[in-house]
Amino acid sequence: MHHMDEREAPRPPDDPRREREISEVEQEQMQRLARERRARLAKTIVILAIAIILIVFVTQNLGEVPIDFVFVTESFPLIWVLIVTTLLGAVAGYLLGRPSKAGRREPDER
């Protein structure tokens, strides 16, 4: 006597249940793609907004300003003064904010 395999046989291509399964998988893929597209669009909009703000900021700050050094006064474009002082502030903040080597403990010391 021949007995049936306990696994379910593959459904024929014209079985409506197979169509429903495929459409659910396709629907999930389409929803995932739609989410990815929305995320990319949101990122693009944010990047464009930042770029526009940066362009406006630069064009509004192209004028020259006098900078007094110890013995000399020089004129520089304001945008360069802003960039250099921002970078100097970032470096100073980093150097002052990080823990000293003496204050750090090795992972093995307890």
XYZ file of N, CA, C and O in Angstrom:
440
model
N 0.813 -1.169 0.000
C 0.000 0.000 0.000
C 0.865 1.245 0.000
O 1.867 1.305 0.683
N 0.434 2.255 -0.710
C 1.158 3.511 -0.818
C 0.550 4.508 0.158
O -0.650 4.709 0.171
N 1.372 5.073 1.057
C 0.818 6.070 1.975
C 1.355 7.453 1.624
O 2.446 7.618 1.085
N 0.557 8.490 1.946
C 0.866 9.857 1.543
C 1.934 10.455 2.447
O 2.020 10.143 3.624
N 2.714 11.307 1.859
C 3.706 12.078 2.600
C 2.936 13.063 3.483
O 1.932 13.625 3.074
N 3.398 13.253 4.730
C 2.666 14.125 5.645
C 2.800 15.598 5.301
O 2.019 16.414 5.750
N 3.797 15.981 4.523
C 3.926 17.377 4.118
C 2.845 17.713 3.112
O 2.407 16.871 2.340
N 2.439 18.984 3.116
C 1.418 19.419 2.175
C 2.055 19.540 0.801
O 3.156 20.063 0.655
N 1.368 19.037 -0.187
C 1.873 19.106 -1.553
C 1.836 20.558 -2.035
O 0.986 21.332 -1.599
N 2.755 20.956 -2.898
C 2.725 22.324 -3.414
C 1.408 22.585 -4.128
O 0.862 21.724 -4.804
N 0.933 23.798 -3.942
C -0.343 24.156 -4.562
C -0.125 24.436 -6.046
O 0.873 25.039 -6.420
N -1.079 24.021 -6.848
C -0.955 24.314 -8.280
C -1.055 25.830 -8.515
O -1.634 26.556 -7.707
N -0.478 26.330 -9.619
C -0.471 27.767 -9.886
C -1.856 28.400 -9.943
O -2.000 29.576 -9.633
N -2.901 27.630 -10.289
C -4.240 28.218 -10.399
C -5.043 28.134 -9.101
O -6.197 28.538 -9.058
N -4.419 27.678 -8.013
C -5.098 27.591 -6.713
C -5.261 29.009 -6.143
O -4.287 29.737 -6.001
N -6.483 29.427 -5.806
C -6.710 30.788 -5.290
C -5.945 31.069 -3.998
O -5.549 32.192 -3.730
N -5.725 30.026 -3.173
C -4.977 30.234 -1.931
C -3.541 30.640 -2.245
O -2.950 31.463 -1.545
N -2.954 30.086 -3.293
C -1.590 30.445 -3.689
C -1.547 31.904 -4.124
O -0.631 32.629 -3.779
N -2.532 32.340 -4.885
C -2.588 33.739 -5.325
C -2.653 34.677 -4.126
O -2.012 35.714 -4.098
N -3.442 34.312 -3.123
C -3.576 35.148 -1.927
C -2.237 35.220 -1.188
O -1.822 36.270 -0.736
N -1.528 34.073 -1.076
C -0.226 34.062 -0.411
C 0.770 34.943 -1.157
O 1.480 35.730 -0.560
N 0.803 34.840 -2.458
C 1.728 35.642 -3.255
C 1.377 37.117 -3.114
O 2.239 37.952 -2.910
N 0.112 37.427 -3.160
C -0.262 38.832 -3.080
C 0.068 39.406 -1.703
O 0.437 40.572 -1.596
N -0.016 38.615 -0.630
C 0.353 39.103 0.697
C 1.849 39.396 0.764
O 2.270 40.402 1.304
N 2.648 38.497 0.188
C 4.099 38.705 0.160
C 4.419 39.948 -0.669
O 5.206 40.797 -0.262
N 3.792 40.048 -1.827
C 4.019 41.221 -2.679
C 3.575 42.498 -1.983
O 4.247 43.528 -2.071
N 2.464 42.429 -1.258
C 1.963 43.601 -0.543
C 2.951 44.028 0.542
O 3.239 45.208 0.699
N 3.521 43.073 1.273
C 4.520 43.397 2.290
C 5.747 44.038 1.657
O 6.281 45.010 2.178
N 6.180 43.496 0.514
C 7.342 44.068 -0.178
C 7.034 45.494 -0.651
O 7.874 46.381 -0.533
N 5.835 45.698 -1.174
C 5.454 47.033 -1.646
C 5.386 48.015 -0.482
O 5.803 49.169 -0.610
N 4.883 47.578 0.666
C 4.837 48.454 1.839
C 6.242 48.794 2.309
O 6.525 49.933 2.662
N 7.145 47.818 2.296
C 8.532 48.068 2.686
C 9.191 49.055 1.733
O 9.858 50.002 2.151
N 8.977 48.862 0.437
C 9.542 49.784 -0.550
C 8.972 51.185 -0.385
O 9.699 52.179 -0.516
N 7.682 51.289 -0.091
C 7.064 52.601 0.112
C 7.670 53.298 1.327
O 7.942 54.505 1.297
N 7.907 52.540 2.417
C 8.549 53.124 3.606
C 9.949 53.610 3.276
O 10.361 54.694 3.700
N 10.693 52.796 2.523
C 12.058 53.185 2.144
C 12.044 54.446 1.289
O 12.873 55.325 1.464
N 11.083 54.534 0.347
C 10.970 55.732 -0.497
C 10.645 56.960 0.337
O 11.204 58.026 0.123
N 9.722 56.822 1.284
C 9.368 57.963 2.151
C 10.563 58.402 2.982
O 10.802 59.596 3.155
N 11.344 57.446 3.491
C 12.527 57.776 4.284
C 13.557 58.503 3.420
O 14.141 59.501 3.851
N 13.777 58.019 2.196
C 14.722 58.685 1.289
C 14.243 60.089 0.954
O 15.046 61.025 0.914
N 12.946 60.254 0.709
C 12.393 61.568 0.396
C 12.568 62.525 1.571
O 12.967 63.676 1.389
N 12.313 62.035 2.777
C 12.474 62.874 3.969
C 13.933 63.301 4.124
O 14.221 64.472 4.404
N 14.869 62.382 3.936
C 16.292 62.713 4.038
C 16.679 63.736 2.976
O 17.422 64.681 3.249
N 16.178 63.562 1.755
C 16.489 64.493 0.675
C 15.963 65.882 0.991
O 16.665 66.881 0.786
N 14.754 65.966 1.522
C 14.173 67.267 1.877
C 15.000 67.937 2.967
O 15.279 69.138 2.897
N 15.405 67.182 3.972
C 16.223 67.748 5.063
C 17.558 68.239 4.520
O 18.008 69.342 4.852
N 18.196 67.453 3.665
C 19.488 67.855 3.096
C 19.320 69.121 2.253
O 20.142 70.040 2.333
N 18.267 69.184 1.444
C 18.021 70.386 0.638
C 17.773 71.607 1.522
O 18.284 72.694 1.246
N 17.015 71.434 2.586
C 16.745 72.549 3.499
C 18.049 73.039 4.144
O 18.283 74.253 4.220
N 18.882 72.125 4.586
C 20.167 72.504 5.190
C 21.035 73.219 4.160
O 21.673 74.233 4.463
N 21.068 72.712 2.933
C 21.871 73.331 1.878
C 21.381 74.746 1.590
O 22.190 75.675 1.449
N 20.071 74.946 1.526
C 19.515 76.281 1.267
C 19.862 77.233 2.407
O 20.300 78.364 2.180
N 19.709 76.774 3.638
C 20.045 77.609 4.799
C 21.534 77.966 4.775
O 21.903 79.116 5.023
N 22.385 77.003 4.458
C 23.821 77.245 4.401
C 24.171 78.249 3.300
O 24.969 79.168 3.522
N 23.560 78.115 2.125
C 23.810 79.058 1.025
C 23.385 80.464 1.409
O 24.116 81.438 1.181
N 22.200 80.598 2.020
C 21.734 81.911 2.458
C 22.679 82.475 3.513
O 23.052 83.657 3.466
N 23.104 81.651 4.459
C 24.009 82.093 5.522
C 25.324 82.604 4.932
O 25.819 83.661 5.316
N 25.896 81.852 3.990
C 27.166 82.251 3.383
C 26.998 83.559 2.611
O 27.811 84.478 2.748
N 25.945 83.659 1.798
C 25.770 84.872 0.994
C 25.479 86.092 1.851
O 25.814 87.209 1.466
N 24.877 85.903 3.018
C 24.605 87.031 3.912
C 25.843 87.457 4.696
O 25.847 88.523 5.297
N 26.880 86.634 4.718
C 28.064 86.918 5.525
C 29.344 86.977 4.694
O 30.401 86.549 5.133
N 29.244 87.535 3.486
C 30.415 87.654 2.626
C 31.198 88.934 2.883
O 32.337 89.058 2.451
N 30.590 89.891 3.578
C 31.256 91.170 3.810
C 32.517 91.020 4.635
O 32.659 90.098 5.432
N 33.447 91.947 4.420
C 34.711 91.930 5.155
C 34.537 92.599 6.510
O 33.786 93.568 6.643
N 35.209 92.041 7.514
C 35.187 92.629 8.854
C 36.625 92.795 9.335
O 37.482 91.963 9.039
N 36.903 93.874 10.075
C 38.259 94.044 10.600
C 38.474 93.144 11.816
O 37.610 93.023 12.677
N 39.614 92.489 11.835
C 39.990 91.631 12.951
C 41.256 92.217 13.563
O 42.256 92.408 12.866
N 41.218 92.517 14.860
C 42.360 93.082 15.563
C 43.189 91.962 16.178
O 42.731 91.267 17.086
N 44.408 91.792 15.637
C 45.364 90.896 16.259
C 46.142 91.735 17.275
O 45.808 92.891 17.508
N 47.169 91.214 17.858
C 47.899 91.926 18.908
C 48.420 93.276 18.403
O 48.146 94.318 18.983
N 49.138 93.286 17.290
C 49.722 94.535 16.791
C 49.181 94.937 15.426
O 49.552 95.975 14.914
N 48.343 94.123 14.830
C 47.916 94.345 13.445
C 46.401 94.231 13.344
O 45.778 93.435 14.047
N 45.820 95.006 12.456
C 44.396 94.883 12.134
C 44.303 94.458 10.675
O 44.870 95.112 9.801
N 43.614 93.376 10.423
C 43.415 92.870 9.063
C 41.927 92.719 8.804
O 41.139 92.544 9.729
N 41.542 92.745 7.533
C 40.144 92.514 7.155
C 40.022 91.131 6.518
O 40.851 90.749 5.696
N 38.985 90.425 6.930
C 38.706 89.098 6.403
C 37.214 88.990 6.111
O 36.401 89.640 6.777
N 36.836 88.121 5.164
C 35.404 87.872 4.957
C 34.803 87.281 6.242
O 35.396 86.387 6.860
N 33.641 87.782 6.635
C 32.995 87.352 7.873
C 32.778 85.841 7.911
O 32.948 85.212 8.956
N 32.432 85.238 6.778
C 32.158 83.801 6.770
C 33.394 83.010 7.202
O 33.294 82.033 7.940
N 34.608 83.455 6.785
C 35.826 82.754 7.178
C 36.119 82.944 8.664
O 36.594 82.028 9.324
N 35.808 84.132 9.166
C 35.988 84.377 10.598
C 35.072 83.437 11.388
O 35.491 82.813 12.373
N 33.823 83.290 10.938
C 32.871 82.396 11.617
C 33.337 80.938 11.548
O 33.273 80.210 12.542
N 33.786 80.508 10.384
C 34.225 79.116 10.223
C 35.434 78.821 11.111
O 35.468 77.809 11.827
N 36.445 79.710 11.068
C 37.664 79.475 11.848
C 37.363 79.486 13.343
O 37.844 78.608 14.085
N 36.555 80.438 13.809
C 36.263 80.473 15.249
C 35.422 79.270 15.677
O 35.609 78.748 16.778
N 34.545 78.808 14.808
C 33.761 77.606 15.126
C 34.675 76.390 15.254
O 34.542 75.596 16.194
N 35.601 76.239 14.306
C 36.533 75.105 14.369
C 37.436 75.194 15.594
O 37.667 74.177 16.267
N 37.933 76.392 15.900
C 38.768 76.549 17.092
C 37.978 76.216 18.359
O 38.491 75.565 19.274
N 36.731 76.646 18.419
C 35.885 76.328 19.570
C 35.628 74.837 19.694
O 35.622 74.283 20.793
N 35.425 74.164 18.550
C 35.187 72.718 18.572
C 36.418 71.973 19.069
O 36.315 71.044 19.883
N 37.595 72.384 18.586
C 38.842 71.737 19.025
C 39.057 71.972 20.520
O 39.383 71.040 21.271
N 38.856 73.214 20.979
C 39.029 73.522 22.405
C 38.038 72.716 23.249
O 38.409 72.152 24.286
N 36.783 72.634 22.816
C 35.783 71.858 23.548
C 36.139 70.387 23.621
O 35.974 69.741 24.659
N 36.649 69.856 22.510
C 37.056 68.456 22.496
C 38.218 68.216 23.463
O 38.191 67.282 24.262
N 39.227 69.074 23.382
C 40.402 68.895 24.236
C 40.077 69.086 25.715
O 40.599 68.362 26.565
N 39.216 70.033 26.034
C 38.856 70.271 27.433
C 37.857 69.238 27.956
O 37.815 68.961 29.147
N 37.054 68.668 27.076
C 36.002 67.749 27.495
C 36.421 66.313 27.648
O 35.758 65.538 28.342
N 37.528 65.931 27.031
C 37.919 64.523 27.135
C 38.671 64.285 28.444
O 39.372 65.165 28.937
N 38.531 63.105 29.012
C 39.208 62.819 30.279
C 40.723 62.749 30.085
O 41.213 62.349 29.040
N 41.441 63.143 31.119
C 42.907 63.094 31.040
C 43.369 61.646 31.139
O 42.649 60.768 31.611
N 44.608 61.401 30.723
C 45.149 60.038 30.801
C 45.279 59.586 32.247
O 45.083 58.428 32.561
N 45.590 60.516 33.156
C 45.726 60.155 34.573
C 44.376 59.757 35.169
O 44.304 58.906 36.040
N 43.286 60.358 34.684
C 41.964 60.077 35.227
C 41.343 58.809 34.688
O 40.399 58.279 35.257
N 41.856 58.323 33.567
C 41.299 57.101 32.959
C 41.802 55.871 33.691
O 42.941 55.801 34.111
N 40.909 54.889 33.847
C 41.327 53.626 34.458
C 41.352 52.560 33.385
O 40.544 52.551 32.480
N 42.295 51.676 33.532
C 42.367 50.535 32.625
C 41.223 49.583 32.976
O 40.836 49.470 34.125
N 40.684 48.865 31.991
C 39.567 47.943 32.261
C 39.904 46.862 33.286
O 39.044 46.387 33.984
N 41.192 46.470 33.394
C 41.564 45.394 34.308
C 41.648 45.874 35.751
O 41.607 45.073 36.678
N 41.813 47.198 35.966
C 41.917 47.720 37.335
C 40.534 47.846 37.957
O 39.654 48.448 37.396
N 40.362 47.282 39.139
C 39.062 47.404 39.818
C 39.263 47.492 41.290
O 40.006 46.966 41.942
